[in-house]
């Protein structure tokens, strides 16, 4: 029967859990965390192999200690985790999650998005994208929308920094960089608001686009008859 | 039936093959090359929107293009916001509604190439008669094996006239990649058709290229 030792650290509103699993015989174990939610170690943005929303599952050798680490926003609890009966090990077949983890995420890095936004904010780039404008007010409307979209993209980039946590140290650094857990909570609310606003805007612009497509001023006819 | 058109190396003509095969099979083509969309662009929700949860898969399928198409997005921010694993459910929904899906997969061996293989019933490996293309095709073949996606056909694309009868070369490719080969000739007509956003069979119904795509479609076993 496997046994569990642990160390707990609480810092910046996060509990860091270090677990040491030992067994006298080779064994397959399931470890359920008593702290929820579990923030598992991650690779390519996905929980590392064996980790899920409530704990970890894997094998322990008779002659070595298996060390595991994870984090949780919950307050420390003693014991932080429990060994529970495990089913026989799952076969390591491909799943979408394991494919992302092993093959690598192909998304562009956040720096590339920030660079694009920098380029867009230069006057030359803004003029080129907007083409000929006939009035100062049109310019300012477009600038306003562009600026609003840039703000949302910055918030999304911030959120992606927090989502791409790879281990416990990383989690600590990123939450600190974001200004603490309260700031993270506030960012989440802002993003929800962004979602709703963009959805409403999308519906409105789709209708407007359809109307634009359907309307055609018969200028040459009007010129002839008036 | 869900088919992934893959190939490992960029520039071998995967998207052209996917588009023309889609026309022959009366399929919906999904442009899953998230980093470099090169099938015809379209207004309205695209694959980036679907993978980020902003649109349902069927909303993004364009039926007014020459070949029904779920276009890819074209922004870095859109590519970043997309959840690549959502491609699986997307392709399955499109198949349930339309029957046959051809997924134009990106070059390379990262998850954006692996996930179309994962969701597909079988794959087509597109390559050319160049060392670089064949080397990358071998790697793509290994990836398909690892993900347990059967190989329906090797497509030896852009075969120049002087090689059109090189049966020995084609056999070597077939045995290296472990699958039967269909050749598609290098063709000005294919290129012009693709530039016009049309399948070659619309633009040149009796061309050798058109016949080659028809042969390719017939050679794919029903999944």
JSON list of C-alpha atoms in Angstrom, two decimals, chain A residues 22-191:
[
{"chain": "A", "resi": 22, "resn": "UNK", "atom": "CA", "xyz": [6.30, 5.78, -1.67]},
{"chain": "A", "resi": 23, "resn": "UNK", "atom": "CA", "xyz": [5.31, 2.16, -1.99]},
{"chain": "A", "resi": 24, "resn": "UNK", "atom": "CA", "xyz": [6.86, -1.16, -0.98]},
{"chain": "A", "resi": 25, "resn": "UNK", "atom": "CA", "xyz": [5.80, -2.74, -4.26]},
{"chain": "A", "resi": 26, "resn": "UNK", "atom": "CA", "xyz": [5.32, -1.43, -7.81]},
{"chain": "A", "resi": 27, "resn": "UNK", "atom": "CA", "xyz": [1.87, 0.04, -7.73]},
{"chain": "A", "resi": 28, "resn": "UNK", "atom": "CA", "xyz": [-0.56, 2.11, -9.79]},
{"chain": "A", "resi": 29, "resn": "UNK", "atom": "CA", "xyz": [-2.11, 4.85, -7.65]},
{"chain": "A", "resi": 30, "resn": "UNK", "atom": "CA", "xyz": [-4.76, 7.53, -7.83]},
{"chain": "A", "resi": 31, "resn": "UNK", "atom": "CA", "xyz": [-4.24, 10.62, -5.71]},
{"chain": "A", "resi": 32, "resn": "UNK", "atom": "CA", "xyz": [-7.25, 12.83, -5.05]},
{"chain": "A", "resi": 33, "resn": "UNK", "atom": "CA", "xyz": [-6.53, 16.37, -3.94]},
{"chain": "A", "resi": 34, "resn": "UNK", "atom": "CA", "xyz": [-8.44, 17.63, -0.92]},
{"chain": "A", "resi": 35, "resn": "UNK", "atom": "CA", "xyz": [-7.84, 21.17, -2.15]},
{"chain": "A", "resi": 36, "resn": "UNK", "atom": "CA", "xyz": [-10.06, 22.25, -5.02]},
{"chain": "A", "resi": 37, "resn": "UNK", "atom": "CA", "xyz": [-9.69, 23.45, -7.68]},
{"chain": "A", "resi": 38, "resn": "UNK", "atom": "CA", "xyz": [-6.48, 21.72, -8.71]},
{"chain": "A", "resi": 39, "resn": "UNK", "atom": "CA", "xyz": [-4.01, 23.73, -10.82]},
{"chain": "A", "resi": 40, "resn": "UNK", "atom": "CA", "xyz": [-1.90, 20.92, -12.25]},
{"chain": "A", "resi": 41, "resn": "UNK", "atom": "CA", "xyz": [1.54, 21.28, -13.81]},
{"chain": "A", "resi": 42, "resn": "UNK", "atom": "CA", "xyz": [1.10, 21.98, -17.51]},
{"chain": "A", "resi": 43, "resn": "UNK", "atom": "CA", "xyz": [2.85, 21.35, -20.78]},
{"chain": "A", "resi": 44, "resn": "UNK", "atom": "CA", "xyz": [1.95, 23.33, -23.92]},
{"chain": "A", "resi": 45, "resn": "UNK", "atom": "CA", "xyz": [-1.00, 24.70, -21.98]},
{"chain": "A", "resi": 46, "resn": "UNK", "atom": "CA", "xyz": [-2.43, 21.23, -21.22]},
{"chain": "A", "resi": 47, "resn": "UNK", "atom": "CA", "xyz": [-2.28, 19.40, -17.86]},
{"chain": "A", "resi": 48, "resn": "UNK", "atom": "CA", "xyz": [0.74, 17.11, -17.78]},
{"chain": "A", "resi": 49, "resn": "UNK", "atom": "CA", "xyz": [0.20, 13.42, -18.38]},
{"chain": "A", "resi": 50, "resn": "UNK", "atom": "CA", "xyz": [-1.66, 11.76, -15.49]},
{"chain": "A", "resi": 51, "resn": "UNK", "atom": "CA", "xyz": [-3.19, 14.98, -14.15]},
{"chain": "A", "resi": 52, "resn": "UNK", "atom": "CA", "xyz": [-6.87, 15.89, -14.30]},
{"chain": "A", "resi": 53, "resn": "UNK", "atom": "CA", "xyz": [-9.26, 18.31, -12.58]},
{"chain": "A", "resi": 54, "resn": "UNK", "atom": "CA", "xyz": [-9.24, 16.53, -9.23]},
{"chain": "A", "resi": 55, "resn": "UNK", "atom": "CA", "xyz": [-5.85, 14.88, -8.94]},
{"chain": "A", "resi": 56, "resn": "UNK", "atom": "CA", "xyz": [-3.27, 12.59, -10.41]},
{"chain": "A", "resi": 57, "resn": "UNK", "atom": "CA", "xyz": [-3.01, 8.99, -11.55]},
{"chain": "A", "resi": 58, "resn": "UNK", "atom": "CA", "xyz": [0.18, 7.08, -12.27]},
{"chain": "A", "resi": 59, "resn": "UNK", "atom": "CA", "xyz": [2.61, 4.40, -11.25]},
{"chain": "A", "resi": 60, "resn": "UNK", "atom": "CA", "xyz": [5.00, 4.26, -8.29]},
{"chain": "A", "resi": 61, "resn": "UNK", "atom": "CA", "xyz": [8.09, 2.05, -8.23]},
{"chain": "A", "resi": 62, "resn": "UNK", "atom": "CA", "xyz": [9.07, -0.01, -5.22]},
{"chain": "A", "resi": 63, "resn": "UNK", "atom": "CA", "xyz": [12.55, 1.45, -4.90]},
{"chain": "A", "resi": 64, "resn": "UNK", "atom": "CA", "xyz": [12.02, 5.17, -5.50]},
{"chain": "A", "resi": 65, "resn": "UNK", "atom": "CA", "xyz": [10.03, 8.16, -4.33]},
{"chain": "A", "resi": 66, "resn": "UNK", "atom": "CA", "xyz": [7.62, 9.75, -6.77]},
{"chain": "A", "resi": 67, "resn": "UNK", "atom": "CA", "xyz": [7.53, 13.52, -6.28]},
{"chain": "A", "resi": 68, "resn": "UNK", "atom": "CA", "xyz": [4.52, 15.48, -7.52]},
{"chain": "A", "resi": 69, "resn": "UNK", "atom": "CA", "xyz": [3.74, 19.16, -7.32]},
{"chain": "A", "resi": 70, "resn": "UNK", "atom": "CA", "xyz": [0.66, 21.22, -7.96]},
{"chain": "A", "resi": 71, "resn": "UNK", "atom": "CA", "xyz": [-1.08, 24.39, -6.82]},
{"chain": "A", "resi": 72, "resn": "UNK", "atom": "CA", "xyz": [-4.51, 25.49, -5.70]},
{"chain": "A", "resi": 73, "resn": "UNK", "atom": "CA", "xyz": [-6.10, 28.79, -4.69]},
{"chain": "A", "resi": 74, "resn": "UNK", "atom": "CA", "xyz": [-7.79, 26.97, -1.79]},
{"chain": "A", "resi": 75, "resn": "UNK", "atom": "CA", "xyz": [-6.51, 27.30, 1.75]},
{"chain": "A", "resi": 76, "resn": "UNK", "atom": "CA", "xyz": [-4.14, 24.55, 2.96]},
{"chain": "A", "resi": 77, "resn": "UNK", "atom": "CA", "xyz": [-5.76, 21.40, 4.28]},
{"chain": "A", "resi": 78, "resn": "UNK", "atom": "CA", "xyz": [-4.16, 18.58, 6.22]},
{"chain": "A", "resi": 79, "resn": "UNK", "atom": "CA", "xyz": [-3.74, 16.10, 4.52]},
{"chain": "A", "resi": 80, "resn": "UNK", "atom": "CA", "xyz": [-3.77, 17.98, 1.18]},
{"chain": "A", "resi": 81, "resn": "UNK", "atom": "CA", "xyz": [-4.39, 14.76, -0.77]},
{"chain": "A", "resi": 82, "resn": "UNK", "atom": "CA", "xyz": [-5.44, 11.16, -0.28]},
{"chain": "A", "resi": 83, "resn": "UNK", "atom": "CA", "xyz": [-4.52, 7.94, -2.04]},
{"chain": "A", "resi": 84, "resn": "UNK", "atom": "CA", "xyz": [-7.68, 6.26, -3.31]},
{"chain": "A", "resi": 85, "resn": "UNK", "atom": "CA", "xyz": [-8.23, 2.90, -5.02]},
{"chain": "A", "resi": 86, "resn": "UNK", "atom": "CA", "xyz": [-7.26, 3.10, -8.70]},
{"chain": "A", "resi": 87, "resn": "UNK", "atom": "CA", "xyz": [-8.56, 1.25, -11.73]},
{"chain": "A", "resi": 88, "resn": "UNK", "atom": "CA", "xyz": [-6.00, -0.47, -13.88]},
{"chain": "A", "resi": 89, "resn": "UNK", "atom": "CA", "xyz": [-3.90, 1.99, -15.87]},
{"chain": "A", "resi": 90, "resn": "UNK", "atom": "CA", "xyz": [-5.41, 3.51, -19.01]},
{"chain": "A", "resi": 91, "resn": "UNK", "atom": "CA", "xyz": [-3.71, 2.70, -22.26]},
{"chain": "A", "resi": 92, "resn": "UNK", "atom": "CA", "xyz": [-1.71, 5.60, -23.57]},
{"chain": "A", "resi": 93, "resn": "UNK", "atom": "CA", "xyz": [-3.78, 6.16, -26.70]},
{"chain": "A", "resi": 94, "resn": "UNK", "atom": "CA", "xyz": [-3.84, 9.45, -28.53]},
{"chain": "A", "resi": 95, "resn": "UNK", "atom": "CA", "xyz": [-6.42, 11.99, -27.48]},
{"chain": "A", "resi": 96, "resn": "UNK", "atom": "CA", "xyz": [-6.69, 15.57, -28.72]},
{"chain": "A", "resi": 97, "resn": "UNK", "atom": "CA", "xyz": [-5.17, 16.74, -25.42]},
{"chain": "A", "resi": 98, "resn": "UNK", "atom": "CA", "xyz": [-2.16, 14.41, -25.62]},
{"chain": "A", "resi": 99, "resn": "UNK", "atom": "CA", "xyz": [-1.61, 15.42, -29.25]},
{"chain": "A", "resi": 100, "resn": "UNK", "atom": "CA", "xyz": [-1.35, 19.09, -28.26]},
{"chain": "A", "resi": 101, "resn": "UNK", "atom": "CA", "xyz": [0.90, 18.16, -25.38]},
{"chain": "A", "resi": 102, "resn": "UNK", "atom": "CA", "xyz": [3.26, 15.92, -27.33]},
{"chain": "A", "resi": 103, "resn": "UNK", "atom": "CA", "xyz": [3.24, 17.54, -30.77]},
{"chain": "A", "resi": 104, "resn": "UNK", "atom": "CA", "xyz": [3.20, 21.12, -29.52]},
{"chain": "A", "resi": 105, "resn": "UNK", "atom": "CA", "xyz": [0.76, 23.98, -29.84]},
{"chain": "A", "resi": 106, "resn": "UNK", "atom": "CA", "xyz": [1.21, 25.77, -33.16]},
{"chain": "A", "resi": 107, "resn": "UNK", "atom": "CA", "xyz": [-0.44, 29.07, -32.13]},
{"chain": "A", "resi": 108, "resn": "UNK", "atom": "CA", "xyz": [1.48, 32.28, -32.75]},
{"chain": "A", "resi": 109, "resn": "UNK", "atom": "CA", "xyz": [3.15, 33.59, -29.58]},
{"chain": "A", "resi": 110, "resn": "UNK", "atom": "CA", "xyz": [1.48, 36.49, -27.73]},
{"chain": "A", "resi": 111, "resn": "UNK", "atom": "CA", "xyz": [4.45, 38.73, -28.63]},
{"chain": "A", "resi": 112, "resn": "UNK", "atom": "CA", "xyz": [3.48, 38.47, -32.29]},
{"chain": "A", "resi": 113, "resn": "UNK", "atom": "CA", "xyz": [0.03, 39.87, -31.51]},
{"chain": "A", "resi": 114, "resn": "UNK", "atom": "CA", "xyz": [1.47, 42.70, -29.43]},
{"chain": "A", "resi": 115, "resn": "UNK", "atom": "CA", "xyz": [3.85, 43.54, -32.29]},
{"chain": "A", "resi": 116, "resn": "UNK", "atom": "CA", "xyz": [0.96, 43.70, -34.77]},
{"chain": "A", "resi": 117, "resn": "UNK", "atom": "CA", "xyz": [-0.91, 46.06, -32.46]},
{"chain": "A", "resi": 118, "resn": "UNK", "atom": "CA", "xyz": [2.19, 48.26, -32.22]},
{"chain": "A", "resi": 119, "resn": "UNK", "atom": "CA", "xyz": [2.37, 48.41, -36.02]},
{"chain": "A", "resi": 120, "resn": "UNK", "atom": "CA", "xyz": [-1.31, 49.29, -36.26]},
{"chain": "A", "resi": 121, "resn": "UNK", "atom": "CA", "xyz": [-1.02, 52.19, -33.85]},
{"chain": "A", "resi": 122, "resn": "UNK", "atom": "CA", "xyz": [1.49, 54.10, -36.06]},
{"chain": "A", "resi": 123, "resn": "UNK", "atom": "CA", "xyz": [-0.22, 56.92, -38.03]},
{"chain": "A", "resi": 124, "resn": "UNK", "atom": "CA", "xyz": [1.03, 55.65, -41.42]},
{"chain": "A", "resi": 125, "resn": "UNK", "atom": "CA", "xyz": [-0.41, 52.18, -40.79]},
{"chain": "A", "resi": 126, "resn": "UNK", "atom": "CA", "xyz": [-3.70, 53.63, -39.53]},
{"chain": "A", "resi": 127, "resn": "UNK", "atom": "CA", "xyz": [-4.07, 55.82, -42.65]},
{"chain": "A", "resi": 128, "resn": "UNK", "atom": "CA", "xyz": [-3.18, 52.99, -44.99]},
{"chain": "A", "resi": 129, "resn": "UNK", "atom": "CA", "xyz": [-5.77, 50.68, -43.44]},
{"chain": "A", "resi": 130, "resn": "UNK", "atom": "CA", "xyz": [-8.54, 53.24, -43.39]},
{"chain": "A", "resi": 131, "resn": "UNK", "atom": "CA", "xyz": [-7.97, 54.45, -46.94]},
{"chain": "A", "resi": 132, "resn": "UNK", "atom": "CA", "xyz": [-9.42, 57.77, -48.03]},
{"chain": "A", "resi": 133, "resn": "UNK", "atom": "CA", "xyz": [-11.66, 59.24, -45.37]},
{"chain": "A", "resi": 134, "resn": "UNK", "atom": "CA", "xyz": [-13.84, 62.22, -46.04]},
{"chain": "A", "resi": 135, "resn": "UNK", "atom": "CA", "xyz": [-14.33, 63.68, -42.61]},
{"chain": "A", "resi": 136, "resn": "UNK", "atom": "CA", "xyz": [-12.48, 64.03, -39.35]},
{"chain": "A", "resi": 137, "resn": "UNK", "atom": "CA", "xyz": [-15.38, 62.43, -37.48]},
{"chain": "A", "resi": 138, "resn": "UNK", "atom": "CA", "xyz": [-15.18, 59.24, -39.57]},
{"chain": "A", "resi": 139, "resn": "UNK", "atom": "CA", "xyz": [-11.49, 59.07, -38.76]},
{"chain": "A", "resi": 140, "resn": "UNK", "atom": "CA", "xyz": [-12.15, 59.41, -35.05]},
{"chain": "A", "resi": 141, "resn": "UNK", "atom": "CA", "xyz": [-14.90, 56.72, -35.12]},
{"chain": "A", "resi": 142, "resn": "UNK", "atom": "CA", "xyz": [-12.56, 54.28, -36.80]},
{"chain": "A", "resi": 143, "resn": "UNK", "atom": "CA", "xyz": [-9.73, 55.17, -34.44]},
{"chain": "A", "resi": 144, "resn": "UNK", "atom": "CA", "xyz": [-12.06, 54.65, -31.49]},
{"chain": "A", "resi": 145, "resn": "UNK", "atom": "CA", "xyz": [-13.13, 51.18, -32.70]},
{"chain": "A", "resi": 146, "resn": "UNK", "atom": "CA", "xyz": [-9.53, 50.25, -33.47]},
{"chain": "A", "resi": 147, "resn": "UNK", "atom": "CA", "xyz": [-8.45, 51.37, -30.02]},
{"chain": "A", "resi": 148, "resn": "UNK", "atom": "CA", "xyz": [-11.30, 49.45, -28.39]},
{"chain": "A", "resi": 149, "resn": "UNK", "atom": "CA", "xyz": [-10.37, 46.27, -30.28]},
{"chain": "A", "resi": 150, "resn": "UNK", "atom": "CA", "xyz": [-6.74, 46.75, -29.28]},
{"chain": "A", "resi": 151, "resn": "UNK", "atom": "CA", "xyz": [-7.77, 46.97, -25.63]},
{"chain": "A", "resi": 152, "resn": "UNK", "atom": "CA", "xyz": [-9.71, 43.72, -25.91]},
{"chain": "A", "resi": 153, "resn": "UNK", "atom": "CA", "xyz": [-6.80, 42.01, -27.64]},
{"chain": "A", "resi": 154, "resn": "UNK", "atom": "CA", "xyz": [-4.50, 43.14, -24.82]},
{"chain": "A", "resi": 155, "resn": "UNK", "atom": "CA", "xyz": [-6.89, 41.69, -22.24]},
{"chain": "A", "resi": 156, "resn": "UNK", "atom": "CA", "xyz": [-7.07, 38.42, -24.19]},
{"chain": "A", "resi": 157, "resn": "UNK", "atom": "CA", "xyz": [-3.27, 38.32, -24.36]},
{"chain": "A", "resi": 158, "resn": "UNK", "atom": "CA", "xyz": [-3.12, 38.85, -20.59]},
{"chain": "A", "resi": 159, "resn": "UNK", "atom": "CA", "xyz": [-5.64, 36.07, -20.07]},
{"chain": "A", "resi": 160, "resn": "UNK", "atom": "CA", "xyz": [-3.62, 33.75, -22.28]},
{"chain": "A", "resi": 161, "resn": "UNK", "atom": "CA", "xyz": [-0.56, 34.42, -20.15]},
{"chain": "A", "resi": 162, "resn": "UNK", "atom": "CA", "xyz": [-2.51, 33.18, -17.16]},
{"chain": "A", "resi": 163, "resn": "UNK", "atom": "CA", "xyz": [-3.93, 30.20, -19.02]},
{"chain": "A", "resi": 164, "resn": "UNK", "atom": "CA", "xyz": [-0.50, 29.06, -20.20]},
{"chain": "A", "resi": 165, "resn": "UNK", "atom": "CA", "xyz": [0.86, 28.28, -16.74]},
{"chain": "A", "resi": 166, "resn": "UNK", "atom": "CA", "xyz": [3.45, 25.48, -16.91]},
{"chain": "A", "resi": 167, "resn": "UNK", "atom": "CA", "xyz": [4.28, 24.82, -13.26]},
{"chain": "A", "resi": 168, "resn": "UNK", "atom": "CA", "xyz": [3.79, 26.11, -9.77]},
{"chain": "A", "resi": 169, "resn": "UNK", "atom": "CA", "xyz": [6.58, 28.72, -9.87]},
{"chain": "A", "resi": 170, "resn": "UNK", "atom": "CA", "xyz": [5.26, 29.92, -13.18]},
{"chain": "A", "resi": 171, "resn": "UNK", "atom": "CA", "xyz": [1.75, 30.24, -11.71]},
{"chain": "A", "resi": 172, "resn": "UNK", "atom": "CA", "xyz": [3.08, 32.37, -8.89]},
{"chain": "A", "resi": 173, "resn": "UNK", "atom": "CA", "xyz": [5.03, 34.66, -11.23]},
{"chain": "A", "resi": 174, "resn": "UNK", "atom": "CA", "xyz": [2.19, 35.11, -13.67]},
{"chain": "A", "resi": 175, "resn": "UNK", "atom": "CA", "xyz": [-0.42, 35.90, -11.03]},
{"chain": "A", "resi": 176, "resn": "UNK", "atom": "CA", "xyz": [2.00, 38.37, -9.48]},
{"chain": "A", "resi": 177, "resn": "UNK", "atom": "CA", "xyz": [2.65, 39.94, -12.89]},
{"chain": "A", "resi": 178, "resn": "UNK", "atom": "CA", "xyz": [-1.09, 40.30, -13.38]},
{"chain": "A", "resi": 179, "resn": "UNK", "atom": "CA", "xyz": [-1.37, 42.20, -10.09]},
{"chain": "A", "resi": 180, "resn": "UNK", "atom": "CA", "xyz": [-2.60, 39.44, -7.78]},
{"chain": "A", "resi": 181, "resn": "UNK", "atom": "CA", "xyz": [-5.65, 37.22, -7.67]},
{"chain": "A", "resi": 182, "resn": "UNK", "atom": "CA", "xyz": [-8.08, 40.11, -7.29]},
{"chain": "A", "resi": 183, "resn": "UNK", "atom": "CA", "xyz": [-6.77, 41.61, -10.52]},
{"chain": "A", "resi": 184, "resn": "UNK", "atom": "CA", "xyz": [-7.13, 38.22, -12.19]},
{"chain": "A", "resi": 185, "resn": "UNK", "atom": "CA", "xyz": [-10.75, 37.99, -11.04]},
{"chain": "A", "resi": 186, "resn": "UNK", "atom": "CA", "xyz": [-11.43, 41.48, -12.35]},
{"chain": "A", "resi": 187, "resn": "UNK", "atom": "CA", "xyz": [-9.83, 40.59, -15.71]},
{"chain": "A", "resi": 188, "resn": "UNK", "atom": "CA", "xyz": [-12.13, 37.59, -15.96]},
{"chain": "A", "resi": 189, "resn": "UNK", "atom": "CA", "xyz": [-15.19, 39.82, -15.46]},
{"chain": "A", "resi": 190, "resn": "UNK", "atom": "CA", "xyz": [-13.90, 42.29, -18.05]},
{"chain": "A", "resi": 191, "resn": "UNK", "atom": "CA", "xyz": [-13.46, 39.49, -20.59]}
]
